[in-house]
């Protein structure tokens, strides 16, 4: 997702209380920030934040943390929260590669990955967020039973991901090859999902479940 740099974005990130300025200081202490012991779900590559914000609104007993690389995209997400605050969601402007600096082992219960970059060339395989190298990191951070909920418009990435889950001994559940024409209830659309499905493209979805 490319968004032109917005001059107000830096200031938005520095002044919005729903942006976590020093996520590494919260490693192992996220419950103190939220002031409760509710489970923590994260989304990586959260884009403009519609999915996590809407999901947080309907699940007030879960704490949500969004991680997104691009400053201007995080700023769009958090600006919306100024007029419509949601207590149980926070944003990190950061990189997935630092995930283990942000969270302790067993600190997270679920990870959402929605419409991540497909990195189509074979030599880019390890950059895909569902590649086995990432699945190993996620397993450490997830608790005794952890879940990844994954959606994509990209058939090849979906097939690759199913194989990565299977090869890494994750169980698969709720696999859908056309989410919007399936029996799945309670889907919350992301910005990308709306764009792709409005063009008639099927949305692929699955859940990966890992036990330690
Ligand atoms: N989930 C959103 C956005 C999908 S586009 C939606 O479905 O609408 C993928 C997003 O992942 C982009 O916003 C991109 O900036 C972000 N991203 C890519 N690599 C990342 C990384 N290493 N760490 C954090 N975010 C990343």
CSV table of C-alpha atoms and ligand atoms in Angstrom, one decimal:
chain,number,residue,atom,x,y,z
A,1,UNK,CA,0.0,0.0,0.0
A,2,UNK,CA,1.6,3.2,-1.1
A,3,UNK,CA,0.4,6.5,0.3
A,4,UNK,CA,2.0,9.8,-0.4
A,5,UNK,CA,3.8,11.2,2.6
A,6,UNK,CA,1.5,13.4,4.5
A,7,UNK,CA,3.1,16.4,6.3
A,8,UNK,CA,0.7,16.0,9.3
A,9,UNK,CA,1.5,12.3,9.7
A,10,UNK,CA,4.6,12.7,11.9
A,11,UNK,CA,2.8,15.0,14.2
A,12,UNK,CA,-0.3,12.7,14.3
A,13,UNK,CA,1.9,9.8,15.4
A,14,UNK,CA,3.6,11.8,18.1
A,15,UNK,CA,0.5,13.2,19.6
A,16,UNK,CA,-2.1,10.5,19.3
A,17,UNK,CA,-2.3,8.5,22.6
A,18,UNK,CA,-3.4,5.4,20.7
A,19,UNK,CA,0.0,5.2,19.1
A,20,UNK,CA,2.6,3.4,21.2
A,21,UNK,CA,5.8,5.4,21.0
A,22,UNK,CA,8.2,2.9,22.5
A,23,UNK,CA,6.8,-0.6,22.0
A,24,UNK,CA,10.0,-2.3,23.1
A,25,UNK,CA,9.4,-0.9,26.6
A,26,UNK,CA,6.1,-2.7,26.8
A,27,UNK,CA,7.5,-6.1,26.0
A,28,UNK,CA,6.0,-8.4,28.6
A,29,UNK,CA,3.9,-5.6,30.1
A,30,UNK,CA,1.1,-4.9,27.6
A,31,UNK,CA,-1.4,-5.8,30.2
A,32,UNK,CA,-0.3,-2.8,32.2
A,33,UNK,CA,-0.9,-0.5,29.3
A,34,UNK,CA,-4.5,-1.9,28.8
A,35,UNK,CA,-5.0,-2.1,32.6
A,36,UNK,CA,-6.6,-5.5,32.4
A,37,UNK,CA,-5.7,-9.2,31.9
A,38,UNK,CA,-7.7,-9.6,28.7
A,39,UNK,CA,-6.1,-11.6,25.8
A,40,UNK,CA,-4.0,-9.8,23.3
A,41,UNK,CA,-4.6,-10.2,19.6
A,42,UNK,CA,-2.4,-8.5,17.0
A,43,UNK,CA,-2.6,-7.6,13.3
A,44,UNK,CA,0.5,-7.3,11.2
A,45,UNK,CA,0.5,-5.1,8.2
A,46,UNK,CA,-2.8,-3.4,9.4
A,47,UNK,CA,-2.9,-0.7,6.7
A,48,UNK,CA,-5.5,2.0,7.3
A,49,UNK,CA,-6.8,0.1,10.3
A,50,UNK,CA,-10.4,-0.5,9.5
A,51,UNK,CA,-10.3,-4.2,10.3
A,52,UNK,CA,-8.7,-4.0,13.7
A,53,UNK,CA,-10.7,-1.0,14.8
A,54,UNK,CA,-14.0,-2.5,13.8
A,55,UNK,CA,-13.0,-5.9,15.3
A,56,UNK,CA,-12.0,-4.1,18.6
A,57,UNK,CA,-15.4,-2.4,18.8
A,58,UNK,CA,-17.3,-5.6,18.7
A,59,UNK,CA,-14.9,-7.4,21.1
A,60,UNK,CA,-14.4,-5.1,24.0
A,61,UNK,CA,-12.9,-7.9,26.2
A,62,UNK,CA,-10.0,-8.4,23.9
A,63,UNK,CA,-7.0,-6.1,23.6
A,64,UNK,CA,-5.8,-5.4,20.0
A,65,UNK,CA,-2.4,-4.2,18.8
A,66,UNK,CA,-1.9,-3.2,15.1
A,67,UNK,CA,1.6,-3.2,13.6
A,68,UNK,CA,2.1,-1.2,10.3
A,69,UNK,CA,5.3,-0.1,8.7
A,70,UNK,CA,4.3,3.0,6.9
A,71,UNK,CA,3.9,6.2,8.9
A,72,UNK,CA,1.4,7.8,6.6
A,73,UNK,CA,-0.8,4.7,6.7
A,74,UNK,CA,-0.7,4.5,10.5
A,75,UNK,CA,-1.6,8.1,10.7
A,76,UNK,CA,-4.7,7.7,8.6
A,77,UNK,CA,-5.8,4.9,10.9
A,78,UNK,CA,-5.2,6.7,14.2
A,79,UNK,CA,-6.6,10.0,13.0
A,80,UNK,CA,-10.0,8.3,12.6
A,81,UNK,CA,-9.8,7.3,16.2
A,82,UNK,CA,-9.7,10.9,17.4
A,83,UNK,CA,-13.3,11.4,16.6
A,84,UNK,CA,-14.3,7.8,17.3
A,85,UNK,CA,-12.1,6.5,20.2
A,86,UNK,CA,-11.7,2.8,20.8
A,87,UNK,CA,-10.2,2.0,24.2
A,88,UNK,CA,-9.0,-1.6,23.4
A,89,UNK,CA,-6.8,-0.9,20.4
A,90,UNK,CA,-3.3,0.5,20.0
A,91,UNK,CA,-1.0,1.1,17.0
A,92,UNK,CA,2.7,0.5,16.6
A,93,UNK,CA,4.4,2.1,13.6
A,94,UNK,CA,7.0,-0.6,13.2
A,95,UNK,CA,8.3,-3.6,11.3
A,96,UNK,CA,7.3,-7.2,11.7
A,97,UNK,CA,10.9,-8.1,11.8
A,98,UNK,CA,11.1,-6.6,15.3
A,99,UNK,CA,8.0,-8.5,16.6
A,100,UNK,CA,10.1,-10.3,19.2
A,101,UNK,CA,11.3,-7.0,20.6
A,102,UNK,CA,7.7,-5.9,21.0
A,103,UNK,CA,6.2,-9.0,22.6
A,104,UNK,CA,7.3,-11.7,25.0
A,105,UNK,CA,6.9,-15.4,24.4
A,106,UNK,CA,3.4,-16.5,25.1
A,107,UNK,CA,2.1,-12.9,25.3
A,108,UNK,CA,-0.2,-13.0,22.3
A,109,UNK,CA,-3.2,-15.3,21.7
A,110,UNK,CA,-4.0,-14.6,18.0
A,111,UNK,CA,-2.4,-13.0,15.0
A,112,UNK,CA,-4.3,-11.5,12.0
A,113,UNK,CA,-2.6,-11.3,8.6
A,114,UNK,CA,-4.7,-9.6,6.0
A,115,UNK,CA,-3.7,-9.1,2.4
A,116,UNK,CA,0.0,-9.1,3.1
A,117,UNK,CA,2.4,-8.4,0.2
A,118,UNK,CA,2.6,-11.5,-2.0
A,119,UNK,CA,6.3,-11.3,-2.8
A,120,UNK,CA,5.6,-13.4,-5.9
A,121,UNK,CA,9.2,-14.4,-7.0
A,122,UNK,CA,10.6,-17.6,-5.6
A,123,UNK,CA,13.7,-15.8,-4.3
A,124,UNK,CA,11.4,-13.6,-2.1
A,125,UNK,CA,9.7,-16.6,-0.4
A,126,UNK,CA,11.2,-15.8,3.0
A,127,UNK,CA,9.7,-12.3,3.0
A,128,UNK,CA,6.1,-13.6,2.8
A,129,UNK,CA,4.5,-13.1,6.2
A,130,UNK,CA,3.3,-16.7,6.2
A,131,UNK,CA,6.6,-18.2,5.4
A,132,UNK,CA,7.9,-20.9,7.8
A,133,UNK,CA,10.6,-18.6,9.2
A,134,UNK,CA,7.9,-16.2,10.3
A,135,UNK,CA,5.6,-19.1,11.5
A,136,UNK,CA,8.4,-20.2,13.9
A,137,UNK,CA,8.6,-16.7,15.3
A,138,UNK,CA,4.8,-16.5,15.7
A,139,UNK,CA,4.7,-19.8,17.5
A,140,UNK,CA,7.1,-18.6,20.1
A,141,UNK,CA,5.1,-15.4,20.7
A,142,UNK,CA,1.7,-17.2,20.8
A,143,UNK,CA,0.5,-18.9,24.0
A,144,UNK,CA,-0.1,-22.6,24.6
A,145,UNK,CA,-2.7,-22.7,21.9
A,146,UNK,CA,-2.3,-19.9,19.3
A,147,UNK,CA,-4.0,-18.9,16.1
A,148,UNK,CA,-3.3,-17.1,12.9
A,149,UNK,CA,-6.3,-15.8,10.9
A,150,UNK,CA,-5.2,-15.2,7.4
A,151,UNK,CA,-7.0,-13.6,4.4
A,152,UNK,CA,-5.7,-12.9,0.9
A,153,UNK,CA,-6.9,-12.3,-2.7
A,154,UNK,CA,-3.8,-14.1,-4.0
A,155,UNK,CA,-4.3,-17.7,-5.0
A,156,UNK,CA,-0.6,-18.6,-5.2
A,157,UNK,CA,0.2,-17.0,-1.8
A,158,UNK,CA,-2.7,-18.8,-0.3
A,159,UNK,CA,-1.6,-22.2,-1.6
A,160,UNK,CA,2.0,-21.4,-0.5
A,161,UNK,CA,0.7,-20.5,3.0
A,162,UNK,CA,-1.3,-23.7,3.4
A,163,UNK,CA,1.8,-25.7,2.6
A,164,UNK,CA,3.9,-23.6,5.1
A,165,UNK,CA,1.3,-24.2,7.8
A,166,UNK,CA,1.2,-27.9,7.1
A,167,UNK,CA,5.0,-28.3,6.9
A,168,UNK,CA,5.4,-26.5,10.2
A,169,UNK,CA,2.9,-28.8,12.0
A,170,UNK,CA,0.1,-26.2,12.3
A,171,UNK,CA,-3.5,-27.5,12.1
A,172,UNK,CA,-5.7,-25.8,9.6
A,173,UNK,CA,-9.3,-24.7,10.1
A,174,UNK,CA,-12.1,-22.9,8.4
A,175,UNK,CA,-10.5,-22.9,5.0
A,176,UNK,CA,-12.5,-20.9,2.5
A,177,UNK,CA,-11.7,-20.5,-1.2
A,178,UNK,CA,-14.5,-17.9,-1.6
A,179,UNK,CA,-15.1,-16.2,1.7
A,180,UNK,CA,-17.9,-13.9,0.6
A,181,UNK,CA,-19.9,-16.8,-0.8
A,182,UNK,CA,-19.3,-19.1,2.1
A,183,UNK,CA,-21.1,-19.9,5.4
A,184,UNK,CA,-18.5,-18.0,7.4
A,185,UNK,CA,-20.3,-15.5,9.7
A,186,UNK,CA,-19.1,-12.2,11.2
A,187,UNK,CA,-16.5,-11.3,8.6
A,188,UNK,CA,-15.1,-7.8,9.0
A,189,UNK,CA,-13.7,-6.4,5.7
A,190,UNK,CA,-10.4,-4.7,5.4
A,191,UNK,CA,-9.7,-1.9,3.0
A,192,UNK,CA,-8.0,-4.2,0.5
A,193,UNK,CA,-10.7,-6.8,0.8
A,194,UNK,CA,-13.3,-4.3,-0.2
A,195,UNK,CA,-11.3,-3.2,-3.2
A,196,UNK,CA,-10.6,-6.7,-4.5
A,197,UNK,CA,-14.0,-8.2,-3.8
A,198,UNK,CA,-15.7,-5.3,-5.5
A,199,UNK,CA,-13.8,-6.3,-8.6
A,200,UNK,CA,-15.4,-9.8,-8.3
A,201,UNK,CA,-12.2,-11.5,-7.0
A,202,UNK,CA,-12.7,-14.3,-4.5
A,203,UNK,CA,-11.2,-13.9,-1.1
A,204,UNK,CA,-9.2,-16.8,0.4
A,205,UNK,CA,-9.2,-17.4,4.2
A,206,UNK,CA,-7.9,-19.9,6.6
A,207,UNK,CA,-7.0,-20.3,10.3
A,208,UNK,CA,-3.7,-21.9,11.4
A,209,UNK,CA,-3.7,-23.3,14.9
A,210,UNK,CA,-0.5,-24.2,16.8
A,211,UNK,CA,0.0,-26.0,20.1
A,212,UNK,CA,3.1,-26.0,22.2
B,1,LIG,N1,-4.2,-5.3,6.0
B,1,LIG,C1,-4.5,-4.1,5.2
B,1,LIG,C2,-3.4,-3.7,4.3
B,1,LIG,C3,-2.8,-4.7,3.3
B,1,LIG,S1,-1.4,-4.1,2.4
B,1,LIG,C4,-5.8,-4.4,4.3
B,1,LIG,O1,-6.1,-5.6,4.1
B,1,LIG,O2,-6.4,-3.4,3.8
B,1,LIG,C5,-0.1,-4.7,3.3
B,1,LIG,C6,0.3,-3.8,4.4
B,1,LIG,O3,1.4,-4.4,5.1
B,1,LIG,C7,0.9,-2.4,3.9
B,1,LIG,O4,0.2,-1.4,4.5
B,1,LIG,C8,2.3,-2.5,4.3
B,1,LIG,O5,2.9,-1.2,4.6
B,1,LIG,C9,2.4,-3.4,5.5
B,1,LIG,N2,3.7,-4.1,5.7
B,1,LIG,C10,4.4,-4.6,4.7
B,1,LIG,N3,5.5,-5.2,5.3
B,1,LIG,C11,5.5,-4.9,6.6
B,1,LIG,C12,6.3,-5.2,7.7
B,1,LIG,N4,7.5,-5.8,7.5
B,1,LIG,N5,6.0,-4.7,8.9
B,1,LIG,C13,4.8,-4.1,9.1
B,1,LIG,N6,3.9,-3.8,8.1
B,1,LIG,C14,4.3,-4.2,6.9
